[in-house]
PDB file of N, CA and C in Angstrom:
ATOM      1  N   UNK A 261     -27.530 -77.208  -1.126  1.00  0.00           N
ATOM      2  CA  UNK A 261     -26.214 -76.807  -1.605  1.00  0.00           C
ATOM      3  C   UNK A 261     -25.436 -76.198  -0.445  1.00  0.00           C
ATOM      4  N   UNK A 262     -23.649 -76.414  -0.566  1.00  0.00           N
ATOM      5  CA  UNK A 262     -23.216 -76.371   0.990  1.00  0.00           C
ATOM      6  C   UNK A 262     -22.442 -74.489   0.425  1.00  0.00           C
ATOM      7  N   UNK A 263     -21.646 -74.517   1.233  1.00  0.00           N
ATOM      8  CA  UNK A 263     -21.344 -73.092   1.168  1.00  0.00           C
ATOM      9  C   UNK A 263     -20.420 -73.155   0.337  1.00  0.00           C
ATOM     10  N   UNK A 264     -19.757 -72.160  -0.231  1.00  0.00           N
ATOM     11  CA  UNK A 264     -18.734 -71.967  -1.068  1.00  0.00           C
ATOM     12  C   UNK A 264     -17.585 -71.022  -0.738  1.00  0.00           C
ATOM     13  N   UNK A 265     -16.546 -71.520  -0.822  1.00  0.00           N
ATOM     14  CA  UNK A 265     -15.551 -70.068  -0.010  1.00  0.00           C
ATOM     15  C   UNK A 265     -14.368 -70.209  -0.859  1.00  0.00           C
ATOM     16  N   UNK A 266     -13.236 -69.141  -1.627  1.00  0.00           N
ATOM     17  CA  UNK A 266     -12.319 -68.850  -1.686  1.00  0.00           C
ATOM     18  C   UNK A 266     -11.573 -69.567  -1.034  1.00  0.00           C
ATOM     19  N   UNK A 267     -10.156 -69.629  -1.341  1.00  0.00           N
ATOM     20  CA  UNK A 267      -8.941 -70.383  -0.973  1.00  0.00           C
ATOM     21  C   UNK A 267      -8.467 -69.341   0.137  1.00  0.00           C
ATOM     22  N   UNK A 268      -8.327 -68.026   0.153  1.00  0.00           N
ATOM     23  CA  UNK A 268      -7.677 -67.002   0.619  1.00  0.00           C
ATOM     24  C   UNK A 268      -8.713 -66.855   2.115  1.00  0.00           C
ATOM     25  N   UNK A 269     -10.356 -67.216   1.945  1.00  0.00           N
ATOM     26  CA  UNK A 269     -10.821 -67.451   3.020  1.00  0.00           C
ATOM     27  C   UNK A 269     -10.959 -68.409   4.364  1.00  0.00           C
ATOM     28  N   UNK A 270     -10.095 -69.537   3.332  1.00  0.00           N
ATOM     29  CA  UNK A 270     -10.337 -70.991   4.346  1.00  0.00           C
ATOM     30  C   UNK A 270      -9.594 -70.333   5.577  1.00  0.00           C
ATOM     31  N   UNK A 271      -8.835 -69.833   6.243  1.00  0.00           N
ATOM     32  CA  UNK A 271      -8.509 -69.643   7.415  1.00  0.00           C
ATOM     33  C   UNK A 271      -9.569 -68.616   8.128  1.00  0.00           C
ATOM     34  N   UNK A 272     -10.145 -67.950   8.066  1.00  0.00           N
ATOM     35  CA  UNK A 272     -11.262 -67.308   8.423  1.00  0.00           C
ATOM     36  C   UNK A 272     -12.346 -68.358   9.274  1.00  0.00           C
ATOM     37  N   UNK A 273     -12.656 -69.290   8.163  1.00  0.00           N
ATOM     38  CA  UNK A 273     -13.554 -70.317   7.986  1.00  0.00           C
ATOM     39  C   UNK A 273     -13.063 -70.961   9.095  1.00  0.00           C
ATOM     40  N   UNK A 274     -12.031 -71.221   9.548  1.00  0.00           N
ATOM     41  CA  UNK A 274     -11.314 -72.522  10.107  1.00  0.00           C
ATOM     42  C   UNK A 274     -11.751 -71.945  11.647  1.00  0.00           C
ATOM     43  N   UNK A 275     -11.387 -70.432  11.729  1.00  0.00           N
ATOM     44  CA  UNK A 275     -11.633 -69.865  13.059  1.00  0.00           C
ATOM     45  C   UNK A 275     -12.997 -70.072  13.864  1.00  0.00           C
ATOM     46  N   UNK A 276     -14.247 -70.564  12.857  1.00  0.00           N
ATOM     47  CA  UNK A 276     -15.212 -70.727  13.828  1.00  0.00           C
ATOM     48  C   UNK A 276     -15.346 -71.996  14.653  1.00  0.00           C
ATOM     49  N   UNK A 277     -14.130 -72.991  14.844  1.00  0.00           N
ATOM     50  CA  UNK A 277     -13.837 -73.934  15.252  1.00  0.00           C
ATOM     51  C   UNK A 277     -13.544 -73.740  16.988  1.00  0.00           C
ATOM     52  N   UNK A 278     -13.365 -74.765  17.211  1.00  0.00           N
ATOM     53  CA  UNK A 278     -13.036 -74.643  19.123  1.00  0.00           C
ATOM     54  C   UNK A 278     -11.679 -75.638  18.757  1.00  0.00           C
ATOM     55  N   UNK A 279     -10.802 -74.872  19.538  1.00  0.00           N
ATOM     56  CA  UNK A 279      -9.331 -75.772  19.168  1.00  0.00           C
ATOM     57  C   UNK A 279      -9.274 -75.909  20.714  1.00  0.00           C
ATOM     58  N   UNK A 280      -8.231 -77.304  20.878  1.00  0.00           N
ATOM     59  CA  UNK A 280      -7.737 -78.081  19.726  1.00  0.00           C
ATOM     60  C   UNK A 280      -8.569 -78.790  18.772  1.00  0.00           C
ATOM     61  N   UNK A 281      -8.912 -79.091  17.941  1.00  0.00           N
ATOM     62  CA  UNK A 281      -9.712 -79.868  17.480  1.00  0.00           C
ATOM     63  C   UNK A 281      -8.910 -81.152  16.551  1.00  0.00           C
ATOM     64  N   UNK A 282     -10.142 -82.265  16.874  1.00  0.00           N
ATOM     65  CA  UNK A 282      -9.244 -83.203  15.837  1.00  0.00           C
ATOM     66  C   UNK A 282      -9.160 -83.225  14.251  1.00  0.00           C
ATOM     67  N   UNK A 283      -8.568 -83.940  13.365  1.00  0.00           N
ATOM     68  CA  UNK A 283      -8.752 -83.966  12.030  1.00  0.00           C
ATOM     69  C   UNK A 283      -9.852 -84.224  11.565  1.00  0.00           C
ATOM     70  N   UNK A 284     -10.663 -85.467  12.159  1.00  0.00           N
ATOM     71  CA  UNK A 284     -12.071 -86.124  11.949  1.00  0.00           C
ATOM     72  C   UNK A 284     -12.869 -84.929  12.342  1.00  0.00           C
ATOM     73  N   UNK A 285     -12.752 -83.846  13.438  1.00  0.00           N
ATOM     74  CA  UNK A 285     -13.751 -83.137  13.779  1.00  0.00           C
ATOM     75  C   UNK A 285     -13.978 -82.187  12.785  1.00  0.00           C
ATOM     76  N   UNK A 286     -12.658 -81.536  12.703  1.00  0.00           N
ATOM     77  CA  UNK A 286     -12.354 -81.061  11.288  1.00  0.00           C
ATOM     78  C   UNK A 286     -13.022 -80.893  10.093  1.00  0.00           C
ATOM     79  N   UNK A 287     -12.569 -81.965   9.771  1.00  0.00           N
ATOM     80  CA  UNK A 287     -13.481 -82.630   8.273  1.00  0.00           C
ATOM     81  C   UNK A 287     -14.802 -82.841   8.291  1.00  0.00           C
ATOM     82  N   UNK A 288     -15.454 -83.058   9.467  1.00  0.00           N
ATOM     83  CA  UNK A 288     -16.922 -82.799   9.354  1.00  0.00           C
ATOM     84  C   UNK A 288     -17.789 -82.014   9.316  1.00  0.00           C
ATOM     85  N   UNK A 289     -16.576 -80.864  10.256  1.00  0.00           N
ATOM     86  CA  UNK A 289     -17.457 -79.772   9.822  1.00  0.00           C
ATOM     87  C   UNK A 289     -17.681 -78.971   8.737  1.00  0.00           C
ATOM     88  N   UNK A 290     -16.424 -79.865   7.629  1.00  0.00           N
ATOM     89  CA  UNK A 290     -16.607 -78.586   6.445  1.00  0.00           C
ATOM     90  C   UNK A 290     -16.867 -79.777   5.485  1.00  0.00           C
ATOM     91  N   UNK A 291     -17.567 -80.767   6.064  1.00  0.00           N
ATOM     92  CA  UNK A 291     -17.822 -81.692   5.193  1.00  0.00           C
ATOM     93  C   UNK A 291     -18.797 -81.109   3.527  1.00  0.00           C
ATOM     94  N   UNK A 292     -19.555 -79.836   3.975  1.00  0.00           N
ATOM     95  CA  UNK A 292     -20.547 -79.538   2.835  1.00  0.00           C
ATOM     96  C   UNK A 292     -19.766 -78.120   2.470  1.00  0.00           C
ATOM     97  N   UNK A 293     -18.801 -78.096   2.805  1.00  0.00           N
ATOM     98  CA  UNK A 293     -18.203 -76.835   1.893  1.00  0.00           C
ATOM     99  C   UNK A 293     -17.311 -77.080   0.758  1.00  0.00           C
ATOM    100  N   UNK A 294     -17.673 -76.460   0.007  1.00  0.00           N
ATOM    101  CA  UNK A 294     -16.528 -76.501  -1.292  1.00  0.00           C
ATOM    102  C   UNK A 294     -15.293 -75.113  -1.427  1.00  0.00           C
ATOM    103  N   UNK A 295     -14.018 -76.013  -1.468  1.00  0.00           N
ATOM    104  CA  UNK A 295     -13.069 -74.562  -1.197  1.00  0.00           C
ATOM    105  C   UNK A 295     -12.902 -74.166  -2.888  1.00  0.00           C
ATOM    106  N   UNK A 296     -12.684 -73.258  -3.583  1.00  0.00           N
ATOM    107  CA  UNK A 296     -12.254 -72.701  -4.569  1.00  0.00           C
ATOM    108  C   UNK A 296     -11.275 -72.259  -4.694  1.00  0.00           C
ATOM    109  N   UNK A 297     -10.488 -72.630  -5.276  1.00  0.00           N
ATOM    110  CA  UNK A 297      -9.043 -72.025  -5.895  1.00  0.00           C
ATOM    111  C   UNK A 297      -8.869 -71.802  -7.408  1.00  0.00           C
ATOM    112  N   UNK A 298      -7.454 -71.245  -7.676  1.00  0.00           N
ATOM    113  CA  UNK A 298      -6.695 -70.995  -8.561  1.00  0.00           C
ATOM    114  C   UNK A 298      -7.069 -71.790 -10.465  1.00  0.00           C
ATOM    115  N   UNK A 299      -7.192 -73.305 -10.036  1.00  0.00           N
ATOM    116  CA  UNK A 299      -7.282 -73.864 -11.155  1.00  0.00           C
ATOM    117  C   UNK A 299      -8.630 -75.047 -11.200  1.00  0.00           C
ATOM    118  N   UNK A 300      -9.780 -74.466  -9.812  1.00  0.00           N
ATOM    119  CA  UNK A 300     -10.774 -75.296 -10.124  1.00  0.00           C
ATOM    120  C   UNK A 300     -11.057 -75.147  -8.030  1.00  0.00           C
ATOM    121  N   UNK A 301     -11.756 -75.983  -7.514  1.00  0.00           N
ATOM    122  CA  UNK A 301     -12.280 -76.599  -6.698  1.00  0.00           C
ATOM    123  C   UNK A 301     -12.214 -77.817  -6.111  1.00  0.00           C
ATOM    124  N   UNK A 302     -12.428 -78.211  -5.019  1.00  0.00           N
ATOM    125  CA  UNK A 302     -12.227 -79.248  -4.082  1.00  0.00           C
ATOM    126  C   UNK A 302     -13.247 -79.401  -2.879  1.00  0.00           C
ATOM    127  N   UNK A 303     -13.694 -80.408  -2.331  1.00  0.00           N
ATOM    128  CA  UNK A 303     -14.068 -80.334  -0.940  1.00  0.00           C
ATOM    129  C   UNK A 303     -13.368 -80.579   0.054  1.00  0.00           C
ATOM    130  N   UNK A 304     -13.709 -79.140   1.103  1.00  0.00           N
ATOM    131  CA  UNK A 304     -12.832 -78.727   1.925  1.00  0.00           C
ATOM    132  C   UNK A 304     -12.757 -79.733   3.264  1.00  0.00           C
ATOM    133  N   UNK A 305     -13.983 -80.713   3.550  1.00  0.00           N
ATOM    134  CA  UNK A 305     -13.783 -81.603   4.350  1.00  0.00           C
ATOM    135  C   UNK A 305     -12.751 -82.691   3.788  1.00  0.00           C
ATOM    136  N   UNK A 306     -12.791 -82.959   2.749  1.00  0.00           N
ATOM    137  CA  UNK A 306     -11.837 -84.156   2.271  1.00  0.00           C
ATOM    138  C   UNK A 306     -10.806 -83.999   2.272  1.00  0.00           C
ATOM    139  N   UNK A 307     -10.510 -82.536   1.880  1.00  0.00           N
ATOM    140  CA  UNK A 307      -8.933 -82.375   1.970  1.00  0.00           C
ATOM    141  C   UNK A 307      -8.516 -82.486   3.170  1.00  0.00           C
ATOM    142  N   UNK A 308      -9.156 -81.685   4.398  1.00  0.00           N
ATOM    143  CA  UNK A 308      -8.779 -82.055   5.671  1.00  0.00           C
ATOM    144  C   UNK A 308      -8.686 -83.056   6.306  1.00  0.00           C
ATOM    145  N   UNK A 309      -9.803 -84.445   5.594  1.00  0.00           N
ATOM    146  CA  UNK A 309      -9.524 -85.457   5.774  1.00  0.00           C
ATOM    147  C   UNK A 309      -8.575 -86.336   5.679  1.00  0.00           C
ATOM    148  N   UNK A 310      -8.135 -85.600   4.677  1.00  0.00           N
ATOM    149  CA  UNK A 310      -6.228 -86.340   4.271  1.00  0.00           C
ATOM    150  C   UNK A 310      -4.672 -85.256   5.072  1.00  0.00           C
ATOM    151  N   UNK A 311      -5.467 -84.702   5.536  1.00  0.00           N
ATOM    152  CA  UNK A 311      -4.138 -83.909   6.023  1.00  0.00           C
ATOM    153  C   UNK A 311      -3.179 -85.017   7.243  1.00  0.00           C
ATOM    154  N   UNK A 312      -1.819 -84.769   6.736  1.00  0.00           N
ATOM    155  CA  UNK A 312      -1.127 -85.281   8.292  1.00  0.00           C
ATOM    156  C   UNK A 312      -1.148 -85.664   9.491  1.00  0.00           C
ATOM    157  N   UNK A 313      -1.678 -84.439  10.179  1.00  0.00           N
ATOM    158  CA  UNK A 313      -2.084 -84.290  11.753  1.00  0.00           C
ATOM    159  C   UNK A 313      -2.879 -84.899  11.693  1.00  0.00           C
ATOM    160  N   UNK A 314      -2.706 -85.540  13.033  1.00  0.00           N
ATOM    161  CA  UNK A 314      -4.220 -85.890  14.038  1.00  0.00           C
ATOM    162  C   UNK A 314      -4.722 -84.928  14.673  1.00  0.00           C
ATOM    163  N   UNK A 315      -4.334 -83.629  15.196  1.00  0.00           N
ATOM    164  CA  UNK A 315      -5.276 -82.893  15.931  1.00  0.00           C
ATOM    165  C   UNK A 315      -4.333 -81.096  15.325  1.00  0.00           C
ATOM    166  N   UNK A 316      -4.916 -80.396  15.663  1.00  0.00           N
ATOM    167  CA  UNK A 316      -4.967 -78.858  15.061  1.00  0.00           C
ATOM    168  C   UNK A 316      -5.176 -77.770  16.341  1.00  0.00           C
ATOM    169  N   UNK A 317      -3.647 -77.155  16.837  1.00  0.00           N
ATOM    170  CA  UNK A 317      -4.136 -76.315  17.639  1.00  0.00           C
ATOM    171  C   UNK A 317      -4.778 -74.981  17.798  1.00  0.00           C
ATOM    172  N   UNK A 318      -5.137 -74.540  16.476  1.00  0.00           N
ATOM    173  CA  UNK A 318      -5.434 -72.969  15.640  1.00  0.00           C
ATOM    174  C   UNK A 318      -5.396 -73.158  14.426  1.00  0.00           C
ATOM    175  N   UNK A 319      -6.255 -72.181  13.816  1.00  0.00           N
ATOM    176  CA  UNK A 319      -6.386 -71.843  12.739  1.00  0.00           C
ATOM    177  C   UNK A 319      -5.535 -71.857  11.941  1.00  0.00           C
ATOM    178  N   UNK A 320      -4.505 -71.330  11.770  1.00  0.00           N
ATOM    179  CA  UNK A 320      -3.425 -71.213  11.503  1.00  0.00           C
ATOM    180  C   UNK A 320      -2.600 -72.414  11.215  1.00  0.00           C
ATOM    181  N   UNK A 321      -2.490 -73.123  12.223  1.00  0.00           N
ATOM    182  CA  UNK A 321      -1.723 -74.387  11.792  1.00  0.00           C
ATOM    183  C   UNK A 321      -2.770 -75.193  10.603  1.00  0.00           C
ATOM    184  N   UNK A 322      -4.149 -75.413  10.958  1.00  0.00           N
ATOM    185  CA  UNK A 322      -4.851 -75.896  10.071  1.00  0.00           C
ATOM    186  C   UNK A 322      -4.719 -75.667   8.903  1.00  0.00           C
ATOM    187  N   UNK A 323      -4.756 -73.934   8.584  1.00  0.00           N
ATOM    188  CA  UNK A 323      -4.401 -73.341   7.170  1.00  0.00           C
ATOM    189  C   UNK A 323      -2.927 -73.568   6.551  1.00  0.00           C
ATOM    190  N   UNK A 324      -2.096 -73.695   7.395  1.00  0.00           N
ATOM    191  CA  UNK A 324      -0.789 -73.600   7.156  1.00  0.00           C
ATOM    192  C   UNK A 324      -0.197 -75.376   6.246  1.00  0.00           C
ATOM    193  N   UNK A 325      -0.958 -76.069   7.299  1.00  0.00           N
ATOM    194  CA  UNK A 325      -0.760 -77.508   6.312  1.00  0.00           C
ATOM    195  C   UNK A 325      -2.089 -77.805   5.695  1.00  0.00           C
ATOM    196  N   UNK A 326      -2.568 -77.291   5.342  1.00  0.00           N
ATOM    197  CA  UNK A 326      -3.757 -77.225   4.157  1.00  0.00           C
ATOM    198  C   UNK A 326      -3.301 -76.716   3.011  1.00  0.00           C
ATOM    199  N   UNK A 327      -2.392 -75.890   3.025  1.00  0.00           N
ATOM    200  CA  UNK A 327      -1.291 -74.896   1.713  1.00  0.00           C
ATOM    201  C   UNK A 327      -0.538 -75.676   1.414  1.00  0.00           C
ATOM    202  N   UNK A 328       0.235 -76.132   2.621  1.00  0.00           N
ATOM    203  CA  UNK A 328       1.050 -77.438   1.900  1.00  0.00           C
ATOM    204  C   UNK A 328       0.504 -78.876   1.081  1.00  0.00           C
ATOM    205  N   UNK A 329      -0.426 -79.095   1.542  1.00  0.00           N
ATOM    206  CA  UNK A 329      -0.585 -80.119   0.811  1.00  0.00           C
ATOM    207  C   UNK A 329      -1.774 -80.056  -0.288  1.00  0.00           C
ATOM    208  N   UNK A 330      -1.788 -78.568  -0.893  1.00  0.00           N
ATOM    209  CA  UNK A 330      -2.645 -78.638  -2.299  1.00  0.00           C
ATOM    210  C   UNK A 330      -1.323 -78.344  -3.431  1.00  0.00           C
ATOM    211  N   UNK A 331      -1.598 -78.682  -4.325  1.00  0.00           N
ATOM    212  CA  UNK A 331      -0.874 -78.596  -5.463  1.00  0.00           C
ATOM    213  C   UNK A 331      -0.199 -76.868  -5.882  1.00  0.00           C
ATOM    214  N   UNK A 332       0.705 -76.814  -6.674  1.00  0.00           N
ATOM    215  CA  UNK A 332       1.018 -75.451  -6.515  1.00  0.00           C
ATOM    216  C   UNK A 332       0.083 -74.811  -7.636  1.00  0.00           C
ATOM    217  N   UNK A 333      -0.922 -75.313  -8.385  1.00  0.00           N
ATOM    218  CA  UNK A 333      -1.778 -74.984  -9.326  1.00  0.00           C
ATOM    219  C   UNK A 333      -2.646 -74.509  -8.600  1.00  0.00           C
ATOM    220  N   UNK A 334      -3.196 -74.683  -6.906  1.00  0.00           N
ATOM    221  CA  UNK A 334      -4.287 -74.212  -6.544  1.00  0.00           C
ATOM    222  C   UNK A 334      -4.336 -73.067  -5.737  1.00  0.00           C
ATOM    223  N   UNK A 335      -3.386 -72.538  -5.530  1.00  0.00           N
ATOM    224  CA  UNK A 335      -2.756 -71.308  -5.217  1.00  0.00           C
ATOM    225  C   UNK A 335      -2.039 -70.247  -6.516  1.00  0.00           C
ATOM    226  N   UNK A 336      -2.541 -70.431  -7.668  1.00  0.00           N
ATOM    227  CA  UNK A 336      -1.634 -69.853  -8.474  1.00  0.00           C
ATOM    228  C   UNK A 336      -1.578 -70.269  -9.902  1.00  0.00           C
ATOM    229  N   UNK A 337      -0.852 -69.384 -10.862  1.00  0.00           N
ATOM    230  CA  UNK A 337      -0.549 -69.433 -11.646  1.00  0.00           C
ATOM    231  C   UNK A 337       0.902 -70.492 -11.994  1.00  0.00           C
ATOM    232  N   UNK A 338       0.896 -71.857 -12.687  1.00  0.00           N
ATOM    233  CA  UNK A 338       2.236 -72.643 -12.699  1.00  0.00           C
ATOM    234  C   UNK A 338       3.039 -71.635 -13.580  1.00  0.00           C
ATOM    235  N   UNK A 339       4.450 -71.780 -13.075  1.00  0.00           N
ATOM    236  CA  UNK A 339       5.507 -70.926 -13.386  1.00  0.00           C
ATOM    237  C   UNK A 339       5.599 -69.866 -13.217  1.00  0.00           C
ATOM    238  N   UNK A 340       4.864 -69.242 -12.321  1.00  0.00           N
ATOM    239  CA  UNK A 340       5.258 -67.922 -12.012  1.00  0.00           C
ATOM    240  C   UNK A 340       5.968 -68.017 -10.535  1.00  0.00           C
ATOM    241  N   UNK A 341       7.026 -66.823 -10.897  1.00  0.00           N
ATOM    242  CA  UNK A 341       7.784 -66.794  -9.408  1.00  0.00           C
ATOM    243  C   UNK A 341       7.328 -65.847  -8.723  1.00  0.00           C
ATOM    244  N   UNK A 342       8.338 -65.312  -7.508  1.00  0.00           N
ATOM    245  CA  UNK A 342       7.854 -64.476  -6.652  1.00  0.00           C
ATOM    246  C   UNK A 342       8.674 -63.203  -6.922  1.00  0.00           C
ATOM    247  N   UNK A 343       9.321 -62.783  -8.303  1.00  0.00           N
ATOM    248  CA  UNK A 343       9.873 -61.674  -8.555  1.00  0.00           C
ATOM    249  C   UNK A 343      11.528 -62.368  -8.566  1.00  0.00           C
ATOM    250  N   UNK A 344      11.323 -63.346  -8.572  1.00  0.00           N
ATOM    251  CA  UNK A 344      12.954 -64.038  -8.522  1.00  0.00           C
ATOM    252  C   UNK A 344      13.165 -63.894 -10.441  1.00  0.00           C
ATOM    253  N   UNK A 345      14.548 -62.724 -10.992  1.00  0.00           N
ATOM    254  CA  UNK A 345      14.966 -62.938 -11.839  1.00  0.00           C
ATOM    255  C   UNK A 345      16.387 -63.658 -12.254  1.00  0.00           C
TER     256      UNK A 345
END
């Protein structure tokens, strides 16, 4: 069984990487992790496998279009705002 990590951790996770790294390198390494979110789970290599980029210069950027491209259900509660009345 592979590791399991929070949504709020994947950038943590991402840091034990050597950047730049590519997408393929990426995805293999988290090929046996499962990320957890908001309205269920995913594997965290696959998603990276579908991300945009070809290559990732930091953590950060990794995490940053990894947010973008999960659903707004996996970060959250649908319909809630950010205090916007």
């Amino acid at each position: 069984m592979g590791e399991r990590i929070k949504l709020s951790r994947a950038e943590s996770a991402f840091e034990r990487l050597d950047y730049p790294v590519t997408r393929d390198d990426a995805a293999a390494e988290f090929a046996d992790v499962t990320l957890l979110f908001a309205d269920g789970e995913s594997n965290l290599g696959e998603l990276v496998s579908e991300l945009g980029s070809d290559a990732f210069h930091g953590p950060d950027e990794l995490f940053a279009e990894l947010q973008s491209a999960l659903p707004i259900e996996a970060v959250g509660e649908p319909g809630q705002s950010d205090g916007d009345a």
